[in-house]
Short mmCIF file of C-alpha atoms in Angstrom, two decimals:
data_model
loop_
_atom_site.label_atom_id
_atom_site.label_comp_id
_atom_site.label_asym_id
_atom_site.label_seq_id
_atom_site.Cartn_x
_atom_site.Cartn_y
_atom_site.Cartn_z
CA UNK A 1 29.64 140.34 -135.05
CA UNK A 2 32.10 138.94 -137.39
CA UNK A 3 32.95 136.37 -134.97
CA UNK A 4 29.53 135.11 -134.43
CA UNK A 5 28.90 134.99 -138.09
CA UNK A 6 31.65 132.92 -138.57
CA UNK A 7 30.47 130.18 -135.45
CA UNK A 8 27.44 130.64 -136.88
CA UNK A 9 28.53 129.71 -140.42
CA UNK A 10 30.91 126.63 -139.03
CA UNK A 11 27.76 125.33 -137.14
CA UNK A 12 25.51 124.83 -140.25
CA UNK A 13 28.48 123.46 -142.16
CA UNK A 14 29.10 120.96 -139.68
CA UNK A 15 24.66 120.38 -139.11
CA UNK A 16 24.70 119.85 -143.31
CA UNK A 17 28.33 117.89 -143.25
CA UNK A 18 26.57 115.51 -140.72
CA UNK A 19 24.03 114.03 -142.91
CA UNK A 20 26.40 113.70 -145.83
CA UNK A 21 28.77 111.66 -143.79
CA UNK A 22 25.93 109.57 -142.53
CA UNK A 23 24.94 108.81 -146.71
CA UNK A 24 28.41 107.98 -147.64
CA UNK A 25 28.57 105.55 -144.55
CA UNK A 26 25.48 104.14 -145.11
CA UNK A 27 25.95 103.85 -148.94
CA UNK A 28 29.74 102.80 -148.19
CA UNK A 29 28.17 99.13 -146.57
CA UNK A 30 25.36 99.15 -149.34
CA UNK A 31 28.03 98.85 -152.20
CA UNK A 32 30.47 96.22 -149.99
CA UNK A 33 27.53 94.20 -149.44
CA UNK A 34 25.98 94.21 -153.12
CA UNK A 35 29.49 93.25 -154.07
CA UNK A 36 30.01 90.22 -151.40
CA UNK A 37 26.09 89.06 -152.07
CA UNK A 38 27.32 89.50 -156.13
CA UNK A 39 30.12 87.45 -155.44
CA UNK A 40 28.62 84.88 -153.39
CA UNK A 41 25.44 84.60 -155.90
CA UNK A 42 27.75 83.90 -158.99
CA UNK A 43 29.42 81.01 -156.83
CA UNK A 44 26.30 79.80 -156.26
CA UNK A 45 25.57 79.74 -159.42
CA UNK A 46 28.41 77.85 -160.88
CA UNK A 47 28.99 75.28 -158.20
CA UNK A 48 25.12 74.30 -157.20
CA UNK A 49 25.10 72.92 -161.08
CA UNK A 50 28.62 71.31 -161.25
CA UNK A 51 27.90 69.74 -157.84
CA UNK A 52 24.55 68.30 -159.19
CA UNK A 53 26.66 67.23 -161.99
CA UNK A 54 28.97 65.33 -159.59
CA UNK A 55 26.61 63.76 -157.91
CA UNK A 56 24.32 62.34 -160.80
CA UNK A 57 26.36 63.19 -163.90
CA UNK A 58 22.17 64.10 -165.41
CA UNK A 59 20.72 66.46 -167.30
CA UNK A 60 17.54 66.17 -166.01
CA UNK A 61 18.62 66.40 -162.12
CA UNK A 62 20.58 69.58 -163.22
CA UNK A 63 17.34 70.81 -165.03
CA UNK A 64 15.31 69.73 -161.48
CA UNK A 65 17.33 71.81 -159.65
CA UNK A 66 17.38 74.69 -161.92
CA UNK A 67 13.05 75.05 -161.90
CA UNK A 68 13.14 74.78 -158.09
CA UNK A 69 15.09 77.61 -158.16
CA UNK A 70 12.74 79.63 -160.55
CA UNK A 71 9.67 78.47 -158.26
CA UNK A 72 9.98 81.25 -156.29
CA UNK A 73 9.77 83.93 -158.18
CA UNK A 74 7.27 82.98 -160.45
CA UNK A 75 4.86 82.03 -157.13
CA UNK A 76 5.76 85.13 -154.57
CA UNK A 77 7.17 88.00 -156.49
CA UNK A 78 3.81 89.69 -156.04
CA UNK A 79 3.81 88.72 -152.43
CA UNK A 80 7.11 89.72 -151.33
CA UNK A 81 7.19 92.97 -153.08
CA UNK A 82 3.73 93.80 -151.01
CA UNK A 83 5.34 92.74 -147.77
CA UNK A 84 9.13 94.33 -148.38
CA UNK A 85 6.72 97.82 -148.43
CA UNK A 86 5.26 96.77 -144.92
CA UNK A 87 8.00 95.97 -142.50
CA UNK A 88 11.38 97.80 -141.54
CA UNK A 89 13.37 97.03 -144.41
CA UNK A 90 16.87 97.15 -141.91
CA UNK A 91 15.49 93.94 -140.21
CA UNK A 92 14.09 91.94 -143.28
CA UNK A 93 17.51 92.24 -144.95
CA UNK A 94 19.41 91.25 -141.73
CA UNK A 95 16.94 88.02 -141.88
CA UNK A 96 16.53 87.32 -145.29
CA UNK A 97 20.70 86.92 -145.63
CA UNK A 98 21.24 85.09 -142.48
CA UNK A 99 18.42 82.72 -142.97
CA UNK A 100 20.55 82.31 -146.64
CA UNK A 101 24.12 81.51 -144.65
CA UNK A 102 22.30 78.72 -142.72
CA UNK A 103 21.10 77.25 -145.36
CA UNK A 104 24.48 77.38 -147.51
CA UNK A 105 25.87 75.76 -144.41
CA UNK A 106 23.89 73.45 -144.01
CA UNK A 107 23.85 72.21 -147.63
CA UNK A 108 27.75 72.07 -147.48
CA UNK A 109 27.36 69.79 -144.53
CA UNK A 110 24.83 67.56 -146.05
CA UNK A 111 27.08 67.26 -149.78
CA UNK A 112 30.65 66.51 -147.26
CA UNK A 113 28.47 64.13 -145.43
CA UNK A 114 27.80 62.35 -148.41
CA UNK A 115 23.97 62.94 -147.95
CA UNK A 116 23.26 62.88 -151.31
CA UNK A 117 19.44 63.29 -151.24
CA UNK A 118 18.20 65.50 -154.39
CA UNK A 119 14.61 66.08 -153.01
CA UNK A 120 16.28 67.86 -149.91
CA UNK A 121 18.78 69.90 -152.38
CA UNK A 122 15.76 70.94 -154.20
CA UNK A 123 13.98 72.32 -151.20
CA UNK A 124 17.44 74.15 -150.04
CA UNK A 125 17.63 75.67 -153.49
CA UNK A 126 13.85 76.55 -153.43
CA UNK A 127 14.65 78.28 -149.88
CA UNK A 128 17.57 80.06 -151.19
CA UNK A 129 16.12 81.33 -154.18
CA UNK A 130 12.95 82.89 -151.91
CA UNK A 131 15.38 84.76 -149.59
CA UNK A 132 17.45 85.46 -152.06
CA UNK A 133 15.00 87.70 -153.80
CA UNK A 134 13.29 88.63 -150.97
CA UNK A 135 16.25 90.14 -150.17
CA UNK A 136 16.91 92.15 -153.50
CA UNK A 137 13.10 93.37 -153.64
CA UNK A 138 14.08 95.06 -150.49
CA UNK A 139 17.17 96.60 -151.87
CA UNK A 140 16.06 99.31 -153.73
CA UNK A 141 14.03 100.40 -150.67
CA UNK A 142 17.16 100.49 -148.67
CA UNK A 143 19.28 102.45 -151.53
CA UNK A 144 16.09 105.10 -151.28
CA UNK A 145 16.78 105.32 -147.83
CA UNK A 146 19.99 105.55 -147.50
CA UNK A 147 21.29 108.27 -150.24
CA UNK A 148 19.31 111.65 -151.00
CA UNK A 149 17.38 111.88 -153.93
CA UNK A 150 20.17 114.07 -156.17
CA UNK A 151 22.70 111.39 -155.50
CA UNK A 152 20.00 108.12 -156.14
CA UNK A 153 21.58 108.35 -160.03
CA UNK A 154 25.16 108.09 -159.40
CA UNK A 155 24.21 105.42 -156.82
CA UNK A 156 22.70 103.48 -158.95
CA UNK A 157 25.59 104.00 -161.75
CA UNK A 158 27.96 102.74 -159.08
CA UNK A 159 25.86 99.30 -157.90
CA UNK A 160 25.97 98.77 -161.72
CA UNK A 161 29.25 98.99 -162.34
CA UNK A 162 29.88 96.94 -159.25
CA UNK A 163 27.71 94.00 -160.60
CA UNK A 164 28.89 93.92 -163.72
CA UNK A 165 32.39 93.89 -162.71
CA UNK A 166 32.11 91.51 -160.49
CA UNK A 167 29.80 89.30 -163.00
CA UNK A 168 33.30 89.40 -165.05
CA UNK A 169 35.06 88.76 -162.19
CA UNK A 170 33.71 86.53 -159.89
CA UNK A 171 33.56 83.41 -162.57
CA UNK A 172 37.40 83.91 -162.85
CA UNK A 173 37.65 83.94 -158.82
CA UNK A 174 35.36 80.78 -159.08
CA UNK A 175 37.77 78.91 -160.95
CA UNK A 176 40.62 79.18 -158.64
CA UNK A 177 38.55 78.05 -156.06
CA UNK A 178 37.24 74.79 -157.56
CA UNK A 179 41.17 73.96 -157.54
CA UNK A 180 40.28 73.39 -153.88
CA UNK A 181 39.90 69.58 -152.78
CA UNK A 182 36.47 69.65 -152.14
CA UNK A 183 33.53 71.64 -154.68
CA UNK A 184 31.56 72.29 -151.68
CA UNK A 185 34.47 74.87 -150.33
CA UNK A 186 32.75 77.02 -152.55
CA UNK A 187 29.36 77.22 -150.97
CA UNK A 188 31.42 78.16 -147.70
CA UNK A 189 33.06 80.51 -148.94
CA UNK A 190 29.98 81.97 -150.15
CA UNK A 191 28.21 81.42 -146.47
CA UNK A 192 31.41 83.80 -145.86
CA UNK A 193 30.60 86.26 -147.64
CA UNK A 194 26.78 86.58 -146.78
CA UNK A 195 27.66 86.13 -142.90
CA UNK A 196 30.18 89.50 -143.47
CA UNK A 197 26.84 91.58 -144.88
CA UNK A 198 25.13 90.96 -142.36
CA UNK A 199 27.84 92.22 -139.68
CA UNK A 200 27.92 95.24 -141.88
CA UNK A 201 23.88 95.76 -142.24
CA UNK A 202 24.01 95.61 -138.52
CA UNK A 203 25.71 99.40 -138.63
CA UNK A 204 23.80 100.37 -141.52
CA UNK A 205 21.66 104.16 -140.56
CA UNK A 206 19.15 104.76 -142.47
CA UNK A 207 16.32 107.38 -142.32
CA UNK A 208 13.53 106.86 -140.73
CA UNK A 209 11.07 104.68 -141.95
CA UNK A 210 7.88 105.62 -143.03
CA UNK A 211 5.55 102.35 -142.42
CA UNK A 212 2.73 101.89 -145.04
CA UNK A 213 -0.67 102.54 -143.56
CA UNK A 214 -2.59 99.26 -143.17
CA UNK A 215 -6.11 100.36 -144.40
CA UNK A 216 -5.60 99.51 -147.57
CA UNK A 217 -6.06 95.77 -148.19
CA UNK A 218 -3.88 93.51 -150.08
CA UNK A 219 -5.95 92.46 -152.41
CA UNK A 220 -6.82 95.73 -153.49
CA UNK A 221 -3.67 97.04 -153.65
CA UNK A 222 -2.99 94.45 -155.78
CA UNK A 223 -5.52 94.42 -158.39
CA UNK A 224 -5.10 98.44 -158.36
CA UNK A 225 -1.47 97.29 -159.92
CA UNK A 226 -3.13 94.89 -161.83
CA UNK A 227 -5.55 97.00 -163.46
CA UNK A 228 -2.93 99.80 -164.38
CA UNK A 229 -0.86 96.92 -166.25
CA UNK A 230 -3.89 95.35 -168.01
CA UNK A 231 -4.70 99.37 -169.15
CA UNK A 232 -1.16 99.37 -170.28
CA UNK A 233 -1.44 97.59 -173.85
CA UNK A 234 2.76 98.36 -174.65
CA UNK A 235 3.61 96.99 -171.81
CA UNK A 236 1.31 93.92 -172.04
CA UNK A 237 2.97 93.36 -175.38
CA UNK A 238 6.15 93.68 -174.37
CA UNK A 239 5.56 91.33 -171.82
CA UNK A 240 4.19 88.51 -173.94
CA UNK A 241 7.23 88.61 -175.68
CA UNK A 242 9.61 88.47 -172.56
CA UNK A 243 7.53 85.47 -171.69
CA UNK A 244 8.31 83.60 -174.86
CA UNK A 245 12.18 84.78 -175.12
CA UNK A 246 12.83 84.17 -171.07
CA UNK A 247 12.19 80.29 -172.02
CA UNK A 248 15.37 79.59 -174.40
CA UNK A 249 17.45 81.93 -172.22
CA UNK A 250 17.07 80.17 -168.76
CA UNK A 251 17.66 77.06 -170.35
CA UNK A 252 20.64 77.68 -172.59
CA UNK A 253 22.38 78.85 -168.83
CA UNK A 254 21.93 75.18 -167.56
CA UNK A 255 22.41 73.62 -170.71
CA UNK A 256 25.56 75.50 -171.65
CA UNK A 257 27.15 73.87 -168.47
CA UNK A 258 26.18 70.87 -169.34
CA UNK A 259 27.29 71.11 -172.75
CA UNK A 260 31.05 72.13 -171.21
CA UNK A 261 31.05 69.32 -168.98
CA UNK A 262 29.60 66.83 -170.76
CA UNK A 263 30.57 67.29 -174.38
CA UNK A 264 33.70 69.72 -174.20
CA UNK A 265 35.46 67.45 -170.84
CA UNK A 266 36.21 70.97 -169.35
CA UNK A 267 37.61 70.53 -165.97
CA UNK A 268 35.33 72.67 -163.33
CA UNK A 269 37.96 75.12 -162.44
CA UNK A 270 38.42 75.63 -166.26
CA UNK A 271 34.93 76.27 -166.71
CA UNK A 272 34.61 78.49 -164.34
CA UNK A 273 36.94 80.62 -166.01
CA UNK A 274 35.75 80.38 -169.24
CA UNK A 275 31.83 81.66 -168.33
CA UNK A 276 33.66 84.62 -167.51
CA UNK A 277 33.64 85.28 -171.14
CA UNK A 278 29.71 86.02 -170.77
CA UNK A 279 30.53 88.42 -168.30
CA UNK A 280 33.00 90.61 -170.81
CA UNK A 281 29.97 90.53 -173.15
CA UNK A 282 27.83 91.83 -170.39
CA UNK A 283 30.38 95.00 -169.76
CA UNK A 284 30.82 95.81 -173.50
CA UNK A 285 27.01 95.25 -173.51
CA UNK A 286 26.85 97.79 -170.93
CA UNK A 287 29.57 100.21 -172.23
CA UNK A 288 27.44 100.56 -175.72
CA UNK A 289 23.33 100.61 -174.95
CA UNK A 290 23.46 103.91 -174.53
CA UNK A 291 24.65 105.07 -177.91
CA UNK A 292 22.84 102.00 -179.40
CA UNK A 293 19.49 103.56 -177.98
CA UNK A 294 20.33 106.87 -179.04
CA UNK A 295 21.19 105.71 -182.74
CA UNK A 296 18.22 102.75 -182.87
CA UNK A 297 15.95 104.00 -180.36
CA UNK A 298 15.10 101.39 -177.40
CA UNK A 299 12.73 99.28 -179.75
CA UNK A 300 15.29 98.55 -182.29
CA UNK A 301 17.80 97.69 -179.36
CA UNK A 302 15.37 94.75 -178.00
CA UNK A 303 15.33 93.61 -181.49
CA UNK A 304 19.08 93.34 -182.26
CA UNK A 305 19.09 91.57 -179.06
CA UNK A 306 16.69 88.88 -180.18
CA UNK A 307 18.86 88.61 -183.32
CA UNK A 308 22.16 88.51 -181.31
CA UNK A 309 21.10 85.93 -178.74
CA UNK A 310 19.97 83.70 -181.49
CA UNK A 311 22.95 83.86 -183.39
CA UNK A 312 24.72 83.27 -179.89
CA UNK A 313 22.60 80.36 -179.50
CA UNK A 314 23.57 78.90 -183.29
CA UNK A 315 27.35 79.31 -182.67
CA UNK A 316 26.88 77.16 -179.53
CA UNK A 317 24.98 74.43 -181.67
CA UNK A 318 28.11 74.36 -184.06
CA UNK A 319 30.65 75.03 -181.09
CA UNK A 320 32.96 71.25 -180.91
CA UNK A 321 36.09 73.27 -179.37
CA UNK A 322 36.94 76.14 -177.06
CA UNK A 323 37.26 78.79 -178.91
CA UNK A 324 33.81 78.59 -180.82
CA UNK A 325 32.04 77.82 -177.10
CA UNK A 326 34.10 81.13 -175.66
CA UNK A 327 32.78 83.31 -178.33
CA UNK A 328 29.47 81.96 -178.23
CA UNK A 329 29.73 82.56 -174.48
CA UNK A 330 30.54 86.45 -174.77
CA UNK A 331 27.76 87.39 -177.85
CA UNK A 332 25.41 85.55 -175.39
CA UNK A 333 26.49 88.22 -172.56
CA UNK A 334 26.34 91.06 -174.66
CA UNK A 335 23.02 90.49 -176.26
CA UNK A 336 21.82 89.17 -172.09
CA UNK A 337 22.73 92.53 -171.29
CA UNK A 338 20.81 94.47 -174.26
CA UNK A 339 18.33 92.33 -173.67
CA UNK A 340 17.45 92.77 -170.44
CA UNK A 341 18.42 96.37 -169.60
CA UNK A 342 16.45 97.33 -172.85
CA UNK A 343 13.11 95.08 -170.65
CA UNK A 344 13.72 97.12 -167.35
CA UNK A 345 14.23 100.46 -169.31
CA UNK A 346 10.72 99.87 -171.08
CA UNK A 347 9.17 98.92 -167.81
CA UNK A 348 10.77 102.22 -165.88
CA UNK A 349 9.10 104.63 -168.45
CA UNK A 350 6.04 103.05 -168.77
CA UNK A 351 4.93 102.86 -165.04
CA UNK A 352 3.98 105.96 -162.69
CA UNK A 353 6.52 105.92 -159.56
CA UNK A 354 3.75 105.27 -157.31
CA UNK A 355 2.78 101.59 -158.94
CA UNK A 356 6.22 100.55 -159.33
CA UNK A 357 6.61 98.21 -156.81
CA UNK A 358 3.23 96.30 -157.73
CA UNK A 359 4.28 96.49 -161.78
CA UNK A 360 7.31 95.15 -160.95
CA UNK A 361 6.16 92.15 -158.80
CA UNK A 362 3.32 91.17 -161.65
CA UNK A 363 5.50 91.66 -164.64
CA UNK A 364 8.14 89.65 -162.83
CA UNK A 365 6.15 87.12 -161.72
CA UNK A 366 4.69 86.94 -165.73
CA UNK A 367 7.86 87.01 -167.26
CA UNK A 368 8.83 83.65 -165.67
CA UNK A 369 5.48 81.82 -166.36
CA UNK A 370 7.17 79.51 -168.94
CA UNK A 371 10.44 79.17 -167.27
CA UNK A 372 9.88 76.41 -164.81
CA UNK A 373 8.59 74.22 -167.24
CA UNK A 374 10.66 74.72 -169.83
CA UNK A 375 13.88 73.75 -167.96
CA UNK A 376 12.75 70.96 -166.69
CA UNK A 377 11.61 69.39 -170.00
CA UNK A 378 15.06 70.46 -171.22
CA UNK A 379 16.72 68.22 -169.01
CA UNK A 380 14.50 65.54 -170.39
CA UNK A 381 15.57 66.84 -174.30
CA UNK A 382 18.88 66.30 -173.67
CA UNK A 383 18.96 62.87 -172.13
CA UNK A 384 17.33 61.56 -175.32
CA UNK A 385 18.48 63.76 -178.07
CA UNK A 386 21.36 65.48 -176.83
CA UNK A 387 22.32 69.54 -175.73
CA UNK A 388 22.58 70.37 -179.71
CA UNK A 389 18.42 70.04 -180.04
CA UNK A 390 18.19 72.66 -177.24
CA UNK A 391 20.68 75.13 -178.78
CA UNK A 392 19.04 75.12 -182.34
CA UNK A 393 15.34 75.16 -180.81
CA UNK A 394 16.10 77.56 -178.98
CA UNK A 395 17.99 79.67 -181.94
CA UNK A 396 14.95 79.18 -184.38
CA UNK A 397 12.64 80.41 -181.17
CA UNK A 398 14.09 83.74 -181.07
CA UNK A 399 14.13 83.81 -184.91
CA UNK A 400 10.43 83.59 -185.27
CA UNK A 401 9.98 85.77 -182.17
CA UNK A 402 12.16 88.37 -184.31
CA UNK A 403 9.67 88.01 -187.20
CA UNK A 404 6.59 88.94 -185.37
CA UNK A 405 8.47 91.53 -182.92
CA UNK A 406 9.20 93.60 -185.86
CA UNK A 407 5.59 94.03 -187.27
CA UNK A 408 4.33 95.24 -183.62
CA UNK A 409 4.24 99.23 -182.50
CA UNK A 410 7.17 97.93 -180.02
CA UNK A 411 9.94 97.73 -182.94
CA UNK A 412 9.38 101.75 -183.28
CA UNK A 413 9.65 102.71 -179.75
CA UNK A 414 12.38 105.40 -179.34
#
C-alpha cells in the first residue's frame, strides 16, 4: 500500500512538474526574444535618424521620416488589435518579425548601394513601424498564454526590468557599433537579432488557443469599445491631455538628435552613448513611481511629470555643452517614464478586462492624433528658426498644460 502511494504520489508530481517546465520554457524564449526585439528596436531607433542625417544633413527629411513612422499607429491600432484577437497568435508573431528582417535587409542593401531614395525609406519605415506593432499588440496575448495566471505578475515584473535595462543598455551597445565602417552595420545587426526570435518562436508551446467566435461583427465590436470609452468621462479627460503632451514629446526625440548632431558636432558613436543617459532616468524613474504614487497618489504623479519634462525640455533650450545636454537627457527619461507608466496605470484601472483590447487600440490610436503632424512641421521649425524654438515651445506647452491639469478631478486621483 505504501508503495503504491508513493508511485502514486511521484506520478502527479511529475503530471504537475510537466506543465511548469513547459511555462518556464515557453516564458524562457518570451524574455530572450523581448530582449533581442528591445535591442534591435533601440538600434533602429538611433541609426534610421543619423542615417537620414547622413544622407541629407535636414531637419525636415529627419522629421519626414519620423511621421511615417507614427502613421501606423495612429491609422491601424484599432485594426490590428481586432485582428491579433482572431488568428493564432504563434503564427502572426513568426510573420510579423520575419516580414521586419526583410525589410531591415533590404533597406541596408538599398543605403550600401547608394540608393538614396527618401520616398522608398519612408515606405520601409512605414512597413516597419506596422509590423512592428503588430507584433507587440500580439505580445501580451502570447505572455497570457504562455505563463499561468499566479505567475502573469512576476512575468510582467521581469519583461520590465528587461526593457528598461536594456533601454540603458542598448544606446551604450549602439555606440560601439557605429565605430564600425559603415552606419548601416547597424540595421544588420538588428536583422540579426529579429532573424534569432524567430528561430526561437518556432519552439515556443503555448496553450491552446481559444479562437474568437466570428458572429460578432467588427464594427460592432468596435463601437461596443467605443461606447464604453465615450461613457468613461476620466478617461476621456485624461486622454485629451495625452493628446496635447504626446506632441512636444515625439518631437523633442527627433529634435534632440538633431540638436547633438547639428549644434553639439557629437560624433554618432558618441551620441549613441550619451542617449543612454535617458535610459538611467527611465530606471530611476522606474525604481521610484511606486513610492511616488503611494505618497502623491497617481494624479499628482502625472502632474510632476508634466512639470519635470518641461523643465527637461528648458535645460535642453539653454544646453551649449555636454554636460547640460546629458542632464537634460536623463530628467527627460525619468519624467518619460512617470509619464507614461502613470498613462497606462490610469488606463488599466479604468477599463473592465473584457474591453481591454478595444480601449487600448482607440486610446492608442487617439493619443497619437497630433503626433504626425506635429513632427513634421518641426522639421520645417527648425530649418528656419533653429532646434532652440522647438525646445522652449515645447517647454511653455507642458507649462500651460500643467495649469489647466491641476484644476481638473484628474490632479486628485489616488
Amino acid at each position: 500500500m505504501e508503495t503504491d502511494l508513493t508511485l502514486t504520489t511521484t506520478k502527479s508530481t511529475s503530471a504537475n512538474s510537466a506543465p511548469n517546465q513547459r511555462h518556464r520554457r515557453s516564458f524562457a524564449i518570451i524574455l530572450t526574444s523581448v530582449v533581442l526585439l528591445t535591442f534591435g528596436g533601440k538600434l533602429y531607433e538611433i541609426i534610421l535618424p543619423l542615417m537620414i542625417y547622413d544622407i541629407t544633413h535636414s531637419s525636415v527629411a529627419m522629421s519626414s521620416m519620423k511621421t511615417a513612422e507614427l502613421l501606423p499607429n495612429f491609422f491601424f491600432a484599432v485594426f490590428i488589435g481586432v485582428f491579433v484577437d482572431r488568428v493564432n497568435k504563434k503564427r502572426w508573431v513568426l510573420w510579423m518579425i520575419g516580414l521586419q528582417a526583410l525589410l531591415l535587409l533590404a533597406f541596408a542593401l538599398l543605403f550600401r548601394s547608394g540608393v538614396h531614395m527618401l520616398p522608398v525609406y519612408y515606405a520601409i519605415g512605414f512597413l516597419l513601424m506596422t509590423l512592428s506593432y503588430g507584433y507587440f499588440n500580439a505580445e501580451v496575448s502570447l505572455i497570457k498564454l504562455s505563463v499561468p495566471n499566479h505567475e502573469l505578475t512576476a512575468a510582467n515584473a521581469k519583461l520590465s526590468f528587461a526593457e528598461t535595462f536594456v533601454g540603458i543598455m542598448g544606446p551604450a551597445l549602439s555606440g560601439l557599433i557605429l565605430m564600425l565602417s559603415d552606419v548601416s552595420d547597424g540595421l544588420l545587426i538588428t536583422a540579426t537579432c529579429y532573424l534569432i526570435c524567430m528561430g526561437l518562436f518556432t519552439k515556443l508551446n503555448l496553450n491552446v488557443e481559444k479562437e474568437t467566435p466570428q458572429k460578432t461583427k467588427f464594427a460592432a465590436e468596435f463601437l461596443e469599445g467605443w461606447r464604453a470609452f465615450r461613457a468613461n468621462k476620466s478617461l476621456m479627460l485624461m486622454t485629451v491631455f495625452v493628446v496635447l503632451l504626446n506632441c512636444t514629446y515625439t518631437v523633442i526625440n527627433t529634435t534632440a538628435i538633431y540638436f547633438a548632431k547639428d549644434d553639439l558636432q557629437l560624433s554618432s558613436s558618441l551620441l549613441a552613448v550619451v542617449l543612454s543617459a535617458s535610459g538611467a532616468g527611465g530606471l530611476a524613474g522606474s525604481l521610484l513611481l511606486s513610492r511616488l504614487r503611494q505618497a502623491w497618489g497617481l494624479g499628482k504623479v502625472f502632474g510632476v511629470s508634466i512639470l519635470l519634462n518641461a523643465l527637461a525640455y528648458f535645460l535642453l533650450f539653454l544646453a551649449h555643452g555636454l554636460m547640460m545636454f546629458v542632464a537634460a537627457l536623463f530628467l527627460c527619461g525619468f519624467a518619460a517614464t512617470l509619464y507614461s507608466v502613470s498613462v497606462y496605470a490610469f488606463r488599466q484601472e479604468q477599463t473592465p478586462a473584457h474591453l481591454m483590447g478595444r480601449i487600448t487600440g482607440i486610446t492608442g490610436t487617439c493619443f497619437r492624433i497630433g503626433m504626425p503632424i506635429a513632427v513634421y512641421a518641426s522639421g520645417w521649425v527648425i530649418a528656419w528658426w533653429g532646434t532652440g524654438v522647438i525646445f522652449m515651445a515645447s517647454a511653455l506647452w507642458n507649462l500651460a498644460a500643467l495649469a489647466v491639469y491641476v484644476r481638473t478631478r484628474l490632479w486628485k486621483v489616488h
